[in-house]
PDB file of C-alpha atoms in Angstrom:
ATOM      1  CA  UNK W 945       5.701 -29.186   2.324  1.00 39.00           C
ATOM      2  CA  UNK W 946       3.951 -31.934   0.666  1.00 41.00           C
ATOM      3  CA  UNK W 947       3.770 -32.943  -2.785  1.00 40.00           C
ATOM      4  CA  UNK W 948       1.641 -31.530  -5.681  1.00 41.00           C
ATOM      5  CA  UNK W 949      -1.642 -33.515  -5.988  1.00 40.00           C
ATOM      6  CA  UNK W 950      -0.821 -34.016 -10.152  1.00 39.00           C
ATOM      7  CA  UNK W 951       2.529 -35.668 -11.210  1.00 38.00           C
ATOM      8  CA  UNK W 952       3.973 -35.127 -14.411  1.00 41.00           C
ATOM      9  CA  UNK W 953       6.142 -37.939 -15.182  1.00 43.00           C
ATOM     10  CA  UNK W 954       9.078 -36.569 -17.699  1.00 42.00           C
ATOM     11  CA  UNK W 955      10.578 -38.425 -20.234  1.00 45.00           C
ATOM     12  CA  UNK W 956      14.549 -38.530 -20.236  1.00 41.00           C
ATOM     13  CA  UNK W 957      14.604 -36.222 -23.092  1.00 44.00           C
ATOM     14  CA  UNK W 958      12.473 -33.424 -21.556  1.00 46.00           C
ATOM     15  CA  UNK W 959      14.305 -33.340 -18.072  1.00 41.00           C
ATOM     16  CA  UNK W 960      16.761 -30.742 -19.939  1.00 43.00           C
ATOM     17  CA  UNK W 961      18.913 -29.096 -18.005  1.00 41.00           C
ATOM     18  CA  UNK W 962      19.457 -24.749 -18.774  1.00 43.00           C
ATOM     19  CA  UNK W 963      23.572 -24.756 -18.446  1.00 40.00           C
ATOM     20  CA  UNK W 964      22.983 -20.558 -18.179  1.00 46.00           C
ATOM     21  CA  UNK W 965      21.701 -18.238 -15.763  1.00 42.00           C
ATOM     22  CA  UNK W 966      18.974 -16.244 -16.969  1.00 40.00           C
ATOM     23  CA  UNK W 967      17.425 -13.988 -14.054  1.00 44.00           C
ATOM     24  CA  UNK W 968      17.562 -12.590 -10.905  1.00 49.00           C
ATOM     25  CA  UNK W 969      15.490 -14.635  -8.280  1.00 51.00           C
ATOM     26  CA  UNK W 970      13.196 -13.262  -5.948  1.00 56.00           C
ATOM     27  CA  UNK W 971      14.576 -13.750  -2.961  1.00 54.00           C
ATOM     28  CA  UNK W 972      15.701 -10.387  -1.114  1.00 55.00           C
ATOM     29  CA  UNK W 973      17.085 -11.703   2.464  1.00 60.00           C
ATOM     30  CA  UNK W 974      20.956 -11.705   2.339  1.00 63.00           C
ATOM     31  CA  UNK W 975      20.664 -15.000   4.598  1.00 69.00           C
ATOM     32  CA  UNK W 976      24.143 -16.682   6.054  1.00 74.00           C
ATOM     33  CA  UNK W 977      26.204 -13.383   4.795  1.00 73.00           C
ATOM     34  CA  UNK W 978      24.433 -11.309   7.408  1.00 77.00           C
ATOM     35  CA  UNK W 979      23.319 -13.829   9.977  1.00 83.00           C
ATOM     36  CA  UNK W 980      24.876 -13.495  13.479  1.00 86.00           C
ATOM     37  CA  UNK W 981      24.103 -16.547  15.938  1.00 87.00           C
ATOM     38  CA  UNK W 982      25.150 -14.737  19.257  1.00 90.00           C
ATOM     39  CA  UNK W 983      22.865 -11.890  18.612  1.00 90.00           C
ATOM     40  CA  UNK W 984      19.913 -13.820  17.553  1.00 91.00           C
ATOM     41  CA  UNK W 985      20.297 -15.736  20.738  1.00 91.00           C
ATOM     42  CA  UNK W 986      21.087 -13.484  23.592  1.00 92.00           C
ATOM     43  CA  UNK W 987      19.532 -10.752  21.788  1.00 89.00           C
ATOM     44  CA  UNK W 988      20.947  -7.260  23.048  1.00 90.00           C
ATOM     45  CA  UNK W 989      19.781  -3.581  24.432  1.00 89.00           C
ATOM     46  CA  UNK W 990      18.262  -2.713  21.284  1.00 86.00           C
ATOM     47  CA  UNK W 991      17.476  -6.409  19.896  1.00 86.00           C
ATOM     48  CA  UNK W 992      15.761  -9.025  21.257  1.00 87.00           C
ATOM     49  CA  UNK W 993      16.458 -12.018  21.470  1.00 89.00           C
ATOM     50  CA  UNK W 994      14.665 -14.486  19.126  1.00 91.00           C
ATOM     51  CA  UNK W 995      11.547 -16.535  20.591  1.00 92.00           C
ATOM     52  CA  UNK W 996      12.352 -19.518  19.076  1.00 94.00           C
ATOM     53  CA  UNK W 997      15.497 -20.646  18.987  1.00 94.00           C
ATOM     54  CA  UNK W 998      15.598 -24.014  18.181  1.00 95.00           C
ATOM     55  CA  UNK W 999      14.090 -22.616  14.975  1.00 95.00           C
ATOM     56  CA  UNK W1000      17.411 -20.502  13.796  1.00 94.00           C
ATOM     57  CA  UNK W1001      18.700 -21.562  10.627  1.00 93.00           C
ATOM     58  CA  UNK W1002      22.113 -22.695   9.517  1.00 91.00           C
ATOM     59  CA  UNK W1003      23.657 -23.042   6.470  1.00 90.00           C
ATOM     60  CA  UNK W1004      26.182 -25.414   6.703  1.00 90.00           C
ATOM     61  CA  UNK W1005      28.010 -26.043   3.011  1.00 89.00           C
ATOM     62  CA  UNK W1006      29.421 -29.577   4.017  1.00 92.00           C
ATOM     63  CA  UNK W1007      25.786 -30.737   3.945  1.00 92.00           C
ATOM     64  CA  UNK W1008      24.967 -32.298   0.815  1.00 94.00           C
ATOM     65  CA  UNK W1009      21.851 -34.494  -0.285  1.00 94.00           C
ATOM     66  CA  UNK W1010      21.485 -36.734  -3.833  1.00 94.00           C
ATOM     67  CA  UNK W1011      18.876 -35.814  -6.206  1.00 95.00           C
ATOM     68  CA  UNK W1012      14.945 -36.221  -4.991  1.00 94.00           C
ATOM     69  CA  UNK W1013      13.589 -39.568  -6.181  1.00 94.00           C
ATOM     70  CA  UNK W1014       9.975 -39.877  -7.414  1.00 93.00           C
ATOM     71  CA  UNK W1015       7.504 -41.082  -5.314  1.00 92.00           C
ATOM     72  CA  UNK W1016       3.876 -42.648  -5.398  1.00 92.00           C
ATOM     73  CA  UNK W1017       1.944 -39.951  -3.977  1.00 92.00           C
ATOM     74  CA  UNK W1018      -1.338 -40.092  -1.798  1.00 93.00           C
ATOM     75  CA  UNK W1019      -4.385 -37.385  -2.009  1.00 96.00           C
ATOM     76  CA  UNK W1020      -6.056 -37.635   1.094  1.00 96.00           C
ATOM     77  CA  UNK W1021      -8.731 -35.403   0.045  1.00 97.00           C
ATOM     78  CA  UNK W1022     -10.442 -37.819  -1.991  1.00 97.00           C
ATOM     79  CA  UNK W1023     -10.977 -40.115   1.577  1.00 97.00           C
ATOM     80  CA  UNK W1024     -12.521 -36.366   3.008  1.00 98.00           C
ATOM     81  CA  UNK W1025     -16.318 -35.962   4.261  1.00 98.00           C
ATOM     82  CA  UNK W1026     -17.672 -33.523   2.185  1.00 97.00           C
ATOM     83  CA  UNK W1027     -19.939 -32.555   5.325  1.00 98.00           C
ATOM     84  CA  UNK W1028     -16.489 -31.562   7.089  1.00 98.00           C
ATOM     85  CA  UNK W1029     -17.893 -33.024  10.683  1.00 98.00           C
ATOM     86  CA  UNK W1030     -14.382 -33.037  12.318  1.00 98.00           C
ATOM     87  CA  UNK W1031     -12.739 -29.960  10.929  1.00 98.00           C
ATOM     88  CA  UNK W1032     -15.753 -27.597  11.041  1.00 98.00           C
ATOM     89  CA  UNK W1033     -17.694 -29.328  13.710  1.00 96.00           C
ATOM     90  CA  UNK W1034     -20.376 -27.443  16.276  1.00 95.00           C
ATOM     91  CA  UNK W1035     -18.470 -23.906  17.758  1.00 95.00           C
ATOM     92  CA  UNK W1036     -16.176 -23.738  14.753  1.00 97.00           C
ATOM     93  CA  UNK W1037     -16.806 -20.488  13.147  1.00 97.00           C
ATOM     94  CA  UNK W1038     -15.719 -20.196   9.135  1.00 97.00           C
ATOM     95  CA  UNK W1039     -15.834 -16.508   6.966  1.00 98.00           C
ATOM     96  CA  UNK W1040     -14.602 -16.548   3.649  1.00 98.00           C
ATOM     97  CA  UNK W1041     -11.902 -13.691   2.817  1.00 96.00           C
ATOM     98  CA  UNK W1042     -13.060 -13.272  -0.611  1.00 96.00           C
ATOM     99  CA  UNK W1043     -15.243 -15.306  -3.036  1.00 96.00           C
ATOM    100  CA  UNK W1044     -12.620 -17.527  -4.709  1.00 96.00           C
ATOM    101  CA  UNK W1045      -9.631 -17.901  -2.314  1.00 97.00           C
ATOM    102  CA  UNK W1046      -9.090 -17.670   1.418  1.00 97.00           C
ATOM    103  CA  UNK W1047     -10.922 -18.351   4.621  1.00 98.00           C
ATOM    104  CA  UNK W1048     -10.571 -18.161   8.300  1.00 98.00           C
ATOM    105  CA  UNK W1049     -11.466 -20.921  10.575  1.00 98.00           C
ATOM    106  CA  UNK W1050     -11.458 -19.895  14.178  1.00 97.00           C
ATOM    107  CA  UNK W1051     -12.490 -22.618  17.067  1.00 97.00           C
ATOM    108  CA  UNK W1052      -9.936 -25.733  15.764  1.00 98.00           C
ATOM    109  CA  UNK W1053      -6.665 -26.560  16.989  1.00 97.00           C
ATOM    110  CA  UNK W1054      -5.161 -28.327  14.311  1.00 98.00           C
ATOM    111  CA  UNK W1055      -2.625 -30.240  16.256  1.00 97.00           C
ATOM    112  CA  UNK W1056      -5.293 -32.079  17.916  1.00 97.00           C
ATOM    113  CA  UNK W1057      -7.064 -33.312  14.575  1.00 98.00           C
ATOM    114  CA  UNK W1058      -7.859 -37.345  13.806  1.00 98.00           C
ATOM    115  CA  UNK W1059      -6.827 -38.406  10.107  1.00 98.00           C
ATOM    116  CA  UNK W1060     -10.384 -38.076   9.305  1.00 98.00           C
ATOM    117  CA  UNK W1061      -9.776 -34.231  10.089  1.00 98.00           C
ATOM    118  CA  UNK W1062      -6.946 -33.945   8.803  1.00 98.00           C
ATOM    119  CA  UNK W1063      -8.500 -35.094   5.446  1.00 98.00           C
ATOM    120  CA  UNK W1064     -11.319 -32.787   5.331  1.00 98.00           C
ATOM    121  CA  UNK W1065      -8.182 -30.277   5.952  1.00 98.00           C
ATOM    122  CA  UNK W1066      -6.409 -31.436   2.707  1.00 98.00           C
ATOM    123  CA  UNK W1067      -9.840 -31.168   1.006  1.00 98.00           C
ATOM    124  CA  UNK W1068     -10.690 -27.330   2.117  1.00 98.00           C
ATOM    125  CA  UNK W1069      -7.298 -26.296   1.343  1.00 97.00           C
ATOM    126  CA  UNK W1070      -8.187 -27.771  -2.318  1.00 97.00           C
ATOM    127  CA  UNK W1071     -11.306 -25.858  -2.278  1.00 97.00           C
ATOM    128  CA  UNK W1072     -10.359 -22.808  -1.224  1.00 97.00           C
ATOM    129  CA  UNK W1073      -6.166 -22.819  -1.991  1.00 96.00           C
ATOM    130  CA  UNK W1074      -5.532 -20.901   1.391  1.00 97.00           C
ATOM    131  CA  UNK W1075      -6.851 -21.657   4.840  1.00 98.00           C
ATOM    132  CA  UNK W1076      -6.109 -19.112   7.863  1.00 97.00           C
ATOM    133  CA  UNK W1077      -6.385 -20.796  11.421  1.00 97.00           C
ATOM    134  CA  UNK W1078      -6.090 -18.247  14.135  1.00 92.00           C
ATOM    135  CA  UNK W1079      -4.532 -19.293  18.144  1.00 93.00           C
ATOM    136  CA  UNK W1080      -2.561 -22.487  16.746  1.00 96.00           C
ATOM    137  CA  UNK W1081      -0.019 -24.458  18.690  1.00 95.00           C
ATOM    138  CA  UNK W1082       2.337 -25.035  15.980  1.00 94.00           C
ATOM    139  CA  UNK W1083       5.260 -23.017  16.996  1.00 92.00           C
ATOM    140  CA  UNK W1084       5.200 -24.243  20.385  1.00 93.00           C
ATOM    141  CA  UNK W1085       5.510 -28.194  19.370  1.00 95.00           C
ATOM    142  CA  UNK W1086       8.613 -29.821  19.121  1.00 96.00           C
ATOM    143  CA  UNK W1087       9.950 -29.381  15.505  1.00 97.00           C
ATOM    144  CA  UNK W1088       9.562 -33.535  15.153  1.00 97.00           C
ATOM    145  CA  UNK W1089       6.025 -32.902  16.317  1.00 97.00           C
ATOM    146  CA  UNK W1090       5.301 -30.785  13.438  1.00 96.00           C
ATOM    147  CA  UNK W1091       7.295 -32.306  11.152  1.00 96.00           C
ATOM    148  CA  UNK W1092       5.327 -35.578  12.266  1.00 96.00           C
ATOM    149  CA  UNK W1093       1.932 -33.342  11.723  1.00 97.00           C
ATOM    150  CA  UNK W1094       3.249 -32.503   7.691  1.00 96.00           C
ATOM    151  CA  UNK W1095       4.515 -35.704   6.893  1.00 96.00           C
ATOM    152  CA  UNK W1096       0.620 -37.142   6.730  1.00 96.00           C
ATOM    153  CA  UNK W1097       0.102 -34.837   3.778  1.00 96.00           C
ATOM    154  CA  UNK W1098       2.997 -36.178   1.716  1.00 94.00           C
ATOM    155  CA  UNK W1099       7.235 -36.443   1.655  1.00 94.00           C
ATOM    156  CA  UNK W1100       8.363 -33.729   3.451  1.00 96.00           C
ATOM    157  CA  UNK W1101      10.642 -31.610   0.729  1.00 95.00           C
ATOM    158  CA  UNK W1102      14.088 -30.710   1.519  1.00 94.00           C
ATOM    159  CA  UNK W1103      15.037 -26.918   0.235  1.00 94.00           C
ATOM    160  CA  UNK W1104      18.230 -27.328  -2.412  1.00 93.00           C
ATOM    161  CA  UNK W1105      19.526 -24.174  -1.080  1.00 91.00           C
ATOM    162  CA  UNK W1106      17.496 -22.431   2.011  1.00 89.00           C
ATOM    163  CA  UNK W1107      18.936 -22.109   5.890  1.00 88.00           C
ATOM    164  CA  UNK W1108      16.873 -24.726   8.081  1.00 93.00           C
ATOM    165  CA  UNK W1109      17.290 -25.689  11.786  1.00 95.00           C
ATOM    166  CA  UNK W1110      20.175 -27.962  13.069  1.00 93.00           C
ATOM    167  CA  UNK W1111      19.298 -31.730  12.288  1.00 94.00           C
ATOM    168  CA  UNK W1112      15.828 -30.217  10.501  1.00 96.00           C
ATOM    169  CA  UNK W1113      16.314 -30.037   6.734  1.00 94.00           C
ATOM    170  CA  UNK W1114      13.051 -30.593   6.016  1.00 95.00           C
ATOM    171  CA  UNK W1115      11.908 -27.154   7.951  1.00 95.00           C
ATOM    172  CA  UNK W1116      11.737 -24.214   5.291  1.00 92.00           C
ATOM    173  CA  UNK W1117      12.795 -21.028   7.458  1.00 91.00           C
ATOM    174  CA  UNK W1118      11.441 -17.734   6.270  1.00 87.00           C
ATOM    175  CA  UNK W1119      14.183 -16.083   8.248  1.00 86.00           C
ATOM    176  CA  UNK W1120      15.623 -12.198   7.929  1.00 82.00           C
ATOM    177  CA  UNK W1121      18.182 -11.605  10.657  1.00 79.00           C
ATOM    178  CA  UNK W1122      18.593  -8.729  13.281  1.00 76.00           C
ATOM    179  CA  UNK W1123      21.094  -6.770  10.876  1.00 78.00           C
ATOM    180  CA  UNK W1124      19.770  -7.584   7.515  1.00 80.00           C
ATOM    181  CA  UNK W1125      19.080  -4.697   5.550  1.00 79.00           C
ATOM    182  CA  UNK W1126      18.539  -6.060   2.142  1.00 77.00           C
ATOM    183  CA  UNK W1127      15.185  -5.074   1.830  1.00 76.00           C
ATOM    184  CA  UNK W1128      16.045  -1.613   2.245  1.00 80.00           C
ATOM    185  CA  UNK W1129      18.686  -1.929  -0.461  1.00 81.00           C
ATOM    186  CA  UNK W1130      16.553  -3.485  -3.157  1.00 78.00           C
ATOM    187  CA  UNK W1131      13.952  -0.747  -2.295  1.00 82.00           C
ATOM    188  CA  UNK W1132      16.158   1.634  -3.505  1.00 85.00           C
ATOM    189  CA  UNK W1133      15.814   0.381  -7.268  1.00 85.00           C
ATOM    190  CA  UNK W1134      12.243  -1.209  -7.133  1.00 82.00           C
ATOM    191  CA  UNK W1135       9.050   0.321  -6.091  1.00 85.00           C
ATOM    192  CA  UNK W1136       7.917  -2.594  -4.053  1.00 80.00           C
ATOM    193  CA  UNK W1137       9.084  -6.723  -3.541  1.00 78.00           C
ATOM    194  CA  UNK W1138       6.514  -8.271  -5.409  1.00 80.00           C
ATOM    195  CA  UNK W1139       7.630 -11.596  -6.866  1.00 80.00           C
ATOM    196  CA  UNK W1140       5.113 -13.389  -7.877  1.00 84.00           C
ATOM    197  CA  UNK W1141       5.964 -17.036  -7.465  1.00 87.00           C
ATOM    198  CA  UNK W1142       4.776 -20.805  -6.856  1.00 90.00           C
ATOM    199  CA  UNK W1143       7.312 -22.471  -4.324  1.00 90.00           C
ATOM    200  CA  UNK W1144       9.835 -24.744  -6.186  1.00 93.00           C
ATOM    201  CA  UNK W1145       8.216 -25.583  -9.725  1.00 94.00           C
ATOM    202  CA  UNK W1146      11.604 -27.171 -11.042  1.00 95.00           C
ATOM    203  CA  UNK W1147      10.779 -30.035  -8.843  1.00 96.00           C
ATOM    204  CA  UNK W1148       9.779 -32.631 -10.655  1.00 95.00           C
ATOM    205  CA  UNK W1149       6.892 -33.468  -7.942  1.00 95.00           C
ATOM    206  CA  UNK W1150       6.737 -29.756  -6.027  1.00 93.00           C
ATOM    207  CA  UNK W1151       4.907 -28.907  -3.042  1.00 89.00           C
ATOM    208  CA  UNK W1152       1.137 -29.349  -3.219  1.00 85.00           C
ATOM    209  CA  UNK W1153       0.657 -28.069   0.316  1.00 91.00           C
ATOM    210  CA  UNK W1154       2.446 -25.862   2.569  1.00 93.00           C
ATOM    211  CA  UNK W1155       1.978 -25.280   6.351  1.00 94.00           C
ATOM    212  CA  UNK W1156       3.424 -21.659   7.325  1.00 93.00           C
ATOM    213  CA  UNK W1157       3.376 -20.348  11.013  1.00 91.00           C
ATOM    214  CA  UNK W1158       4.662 -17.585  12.637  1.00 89.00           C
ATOM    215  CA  UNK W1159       7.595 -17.680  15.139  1.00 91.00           C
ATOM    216  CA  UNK W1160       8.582 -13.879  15.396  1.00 87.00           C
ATOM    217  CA  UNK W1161       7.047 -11.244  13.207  1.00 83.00           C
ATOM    218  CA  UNK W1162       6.962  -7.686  12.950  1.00 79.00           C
ATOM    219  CA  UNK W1163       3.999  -6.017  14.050  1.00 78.00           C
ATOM    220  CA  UNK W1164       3.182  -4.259  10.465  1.00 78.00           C
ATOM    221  CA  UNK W1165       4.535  -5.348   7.150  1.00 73.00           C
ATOM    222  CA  UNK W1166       6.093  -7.886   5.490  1.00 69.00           C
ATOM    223  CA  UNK W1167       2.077  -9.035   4.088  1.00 73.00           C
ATOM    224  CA  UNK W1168       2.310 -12.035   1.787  1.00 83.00           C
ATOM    225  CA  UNK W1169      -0.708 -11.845  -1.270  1.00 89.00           C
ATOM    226  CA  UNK W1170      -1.830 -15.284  -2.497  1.00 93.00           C
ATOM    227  CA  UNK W1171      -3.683 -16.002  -5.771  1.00 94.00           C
ATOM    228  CA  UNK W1172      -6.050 -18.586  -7.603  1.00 96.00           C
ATOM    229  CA  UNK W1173      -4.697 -19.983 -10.560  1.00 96.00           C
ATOM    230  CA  UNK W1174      -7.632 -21.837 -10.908  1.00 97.00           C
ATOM    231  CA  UNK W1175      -9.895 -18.505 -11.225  1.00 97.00           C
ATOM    232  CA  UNK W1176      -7.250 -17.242 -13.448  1.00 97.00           C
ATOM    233  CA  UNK W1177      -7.710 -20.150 -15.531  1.00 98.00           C
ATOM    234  CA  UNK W1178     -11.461 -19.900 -15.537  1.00 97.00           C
ATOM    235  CA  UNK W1179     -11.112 -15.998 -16.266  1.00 98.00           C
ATOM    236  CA  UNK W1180      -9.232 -16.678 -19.673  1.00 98.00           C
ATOM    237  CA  UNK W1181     -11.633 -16.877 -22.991  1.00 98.00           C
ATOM    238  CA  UNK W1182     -12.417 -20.309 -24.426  1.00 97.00           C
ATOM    239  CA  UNK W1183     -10.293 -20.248 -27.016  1.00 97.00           C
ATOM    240  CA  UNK W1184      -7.198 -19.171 -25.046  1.00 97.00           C
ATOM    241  CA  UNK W1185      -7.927 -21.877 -22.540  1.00 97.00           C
ATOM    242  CA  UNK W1186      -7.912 -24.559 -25.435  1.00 96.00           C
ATOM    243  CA  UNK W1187      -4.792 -23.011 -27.104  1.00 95.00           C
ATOM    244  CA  UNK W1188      -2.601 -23.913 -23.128  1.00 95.00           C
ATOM    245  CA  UNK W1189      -3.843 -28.042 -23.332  1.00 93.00           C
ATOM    246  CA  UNK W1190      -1.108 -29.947 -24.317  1.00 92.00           C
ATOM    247  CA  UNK W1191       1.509 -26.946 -23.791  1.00 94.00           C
ATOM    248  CA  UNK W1192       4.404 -27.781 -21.496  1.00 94.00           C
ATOM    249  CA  UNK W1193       6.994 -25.006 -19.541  1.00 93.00           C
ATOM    250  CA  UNK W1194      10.495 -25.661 -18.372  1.00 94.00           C
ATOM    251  CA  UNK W1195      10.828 -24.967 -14.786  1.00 94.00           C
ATOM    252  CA  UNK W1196      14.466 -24.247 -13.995  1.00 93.00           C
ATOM    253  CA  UNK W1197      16.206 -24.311  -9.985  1.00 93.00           C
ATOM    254  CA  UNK W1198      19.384 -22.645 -11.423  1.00 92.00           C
ATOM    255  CA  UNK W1199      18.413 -18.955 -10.819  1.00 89.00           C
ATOM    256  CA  UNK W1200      18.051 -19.868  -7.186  1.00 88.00           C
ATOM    257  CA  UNK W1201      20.700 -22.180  -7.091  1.00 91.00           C
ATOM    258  CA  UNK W1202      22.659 -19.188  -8.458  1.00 89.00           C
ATOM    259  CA  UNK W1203      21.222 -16.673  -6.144  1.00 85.00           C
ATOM    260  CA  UNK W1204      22.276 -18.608  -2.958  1.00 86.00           C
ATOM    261  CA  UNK W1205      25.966 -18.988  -4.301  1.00 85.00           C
ATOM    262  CA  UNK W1206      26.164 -15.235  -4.793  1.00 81.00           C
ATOM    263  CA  UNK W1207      24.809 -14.084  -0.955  1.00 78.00           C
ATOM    264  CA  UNK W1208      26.427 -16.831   0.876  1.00 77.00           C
ATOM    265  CA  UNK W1209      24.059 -19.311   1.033  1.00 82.00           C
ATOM    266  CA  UNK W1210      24.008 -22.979   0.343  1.00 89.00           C
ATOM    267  CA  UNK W1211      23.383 -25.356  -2.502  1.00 93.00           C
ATOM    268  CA  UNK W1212      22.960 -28.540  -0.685  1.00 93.00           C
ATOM    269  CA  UNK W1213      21.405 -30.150  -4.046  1.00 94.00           C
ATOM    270  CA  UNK W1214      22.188 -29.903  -7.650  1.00 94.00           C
ATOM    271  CA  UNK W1215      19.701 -27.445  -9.246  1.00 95.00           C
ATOM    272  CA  UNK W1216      17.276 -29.473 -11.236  1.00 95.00           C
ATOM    273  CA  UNK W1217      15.145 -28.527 -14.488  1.00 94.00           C
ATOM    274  CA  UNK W1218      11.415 -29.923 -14.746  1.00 95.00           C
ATOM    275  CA  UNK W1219       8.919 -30.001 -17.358  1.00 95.00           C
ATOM    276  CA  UNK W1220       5.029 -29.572 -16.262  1.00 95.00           C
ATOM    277  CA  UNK W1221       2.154 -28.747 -17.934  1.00 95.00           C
ATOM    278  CA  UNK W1222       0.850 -25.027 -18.283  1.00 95.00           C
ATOM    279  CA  UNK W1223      -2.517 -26.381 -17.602  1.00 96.00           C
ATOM    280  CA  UNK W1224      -3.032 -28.977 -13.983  1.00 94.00           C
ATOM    281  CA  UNK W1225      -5.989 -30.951 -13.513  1.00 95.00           C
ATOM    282  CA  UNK W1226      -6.678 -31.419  -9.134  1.00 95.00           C
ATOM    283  CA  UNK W1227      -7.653 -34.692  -8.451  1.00 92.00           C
ATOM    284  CA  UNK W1228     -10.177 -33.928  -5.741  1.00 95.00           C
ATOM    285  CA  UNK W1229     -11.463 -31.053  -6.895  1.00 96.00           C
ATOM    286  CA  UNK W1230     -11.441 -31.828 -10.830  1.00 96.00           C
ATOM    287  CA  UNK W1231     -10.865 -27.923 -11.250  1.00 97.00           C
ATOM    288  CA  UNK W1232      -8.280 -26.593 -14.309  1.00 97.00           C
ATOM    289  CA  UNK W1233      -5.036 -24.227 -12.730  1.00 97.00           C
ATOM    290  CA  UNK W1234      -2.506 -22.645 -14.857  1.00 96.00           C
ATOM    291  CA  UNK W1235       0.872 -23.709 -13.354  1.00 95.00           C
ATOM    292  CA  UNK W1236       3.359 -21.143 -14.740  1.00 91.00           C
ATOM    293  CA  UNK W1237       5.149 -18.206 -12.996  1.00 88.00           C
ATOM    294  CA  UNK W1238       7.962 -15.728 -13.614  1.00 85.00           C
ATOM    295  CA  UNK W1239      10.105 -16.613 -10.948  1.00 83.00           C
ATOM    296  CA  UNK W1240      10.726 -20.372 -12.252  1.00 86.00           C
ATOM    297  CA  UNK W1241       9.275 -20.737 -15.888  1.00 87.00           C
ATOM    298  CA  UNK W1242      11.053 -19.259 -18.705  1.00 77.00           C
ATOM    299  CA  UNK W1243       9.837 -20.927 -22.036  1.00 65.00           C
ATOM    300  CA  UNK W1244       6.760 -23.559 -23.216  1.00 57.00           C
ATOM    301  CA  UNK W1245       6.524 -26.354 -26.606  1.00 57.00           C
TER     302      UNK W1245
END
């Protein structure tokens, strides 16, 4: 992940921190408490093994890391050709998913793009918030390699309390293990796992741009729905619109923090509280988002 094109720079008195938990948090894989090593390895007659192993997380609770430090941040979308001549060059083929948000580029191998690409990358993304490439070599690099590949974007965040591969903190891993049945237990109280969510919001500078590729998958489920804050901005009246400028939300890391504790995970950073506007501004892209969501904002002044 890389970070959030606007920075909000807090005051001392508005980095408060919530000394209560207040929520559940929307994570439902039980993580470390059902994760077994051997079997994700080796695999067995019923399991297979996993493809990628050097991708398995670990949650190790001696690991610790000191609170994030602000940063000067670089939006490389601003240096982008408009025209798009490296990214969407001759024999690249583009189709929008819907008219505000999504599109599939097939006939680039983003591994193999020049800065100049990856620019006009960072500026797409802006434009259209999520960008599917089909056939990419991702999975098959090295995880430096791919780290290497995020790290142009912006500092590479480290999770406060998800499992990542040995020696890789910086590698989010969307993992559910061979013998996890969580999902089936919160099913039994919930009609679906909805959570709508944007990733990490208590940070003071969050992610402004995530890379996610597929190691092992199922062959149906587990779809992931994305949404445009900026059309949901644009969709509210006038006068609503005006009423959000100048608001401000607190955007707490406890609930998750919390969450972790009580499945086994780890907390390998104090949970922080952040205060951001309710209304962001893109740099590149000059368009208006609302930056609020259930799973991390609780209250606004």
């Amino acid at each position: 992940m890389a970070p959030i094109a606007t920075q909000t720079p807090l005051s001392q008195e508005e980095a408060v921190v919530i000394p209560k938990h207040f929520g559940s948090y929307k994570e439902q894989a039980a993580g470390a408490k059902t994760f077994n090593k051997k079997l994700e390895e080796e695999g067995d007659i019923d399991r297979p093994r996993a493809n990628y192993i050097n991708y398995l997380p670990e949650w190790d609770p001696d690991v610790k890391y000191p609170p994030l430090e602000t940063f000067e941040y670089t939006e490389h979308a601003l240096d982008a050709d408009k025209t798009f001549p490296n990214l969407l060059a001759k024999g690249v083929n583009r189709e929008d998913l819907t008219a505000t948000i999504g599109t599939v580029v097939e006939g680039v191998q983003l591994s193999s793009l020049s800065n100049a690409g990856k620019d006009q990358l960072a500026l797409l993304a802006a434009q259209r918030k999520l960008l599917v490439f089909r056939d990419q070599d991702f999975a098959d690099l090295s995880i430096e390699q791919a780290s290497r590949y995020g790290a142009y974007f912006g500092r590479l965040h480290i999770h406060p309390t998800s499992g990542a591969p040995k020696g890789h903190p910086e590698i989010h891993v969307v993992h559910r293990g061979t013998d996890d049945r969580s999902g089936e237990i919160l099913l039994e109280t919930r009609t679906s796992t909805v959570a709508w969510h944007s990733d990490v919001t208590y940070e003071k500078q969050p992610p402004g741009t995530t890379f996610l590729y597929i190691l092992d998958t199922p062959t149906t489920g587990g779809d992931t729905l994305f949404v445009n804050q900026a059309e949901a901005y644009k969709r509210l009246s006038p006068a609503f619109r005006e009423r959000l400028h100048g608001l401000k939300a607190m955007n707490s890391g406890i609930e998750q923090a919390d969450w972790a504790k009580s499945r086994d995970s780890v907390v390998r950073r104090e949970p922080v509280t952040s205060v951001h506007p309710l209304v962001r501004t893109h740099p590149a892209t000059g368009e208006k988002a609302l930056y609020i969501n259930p799973q991390c904002t609780f209250c606004h002044r």
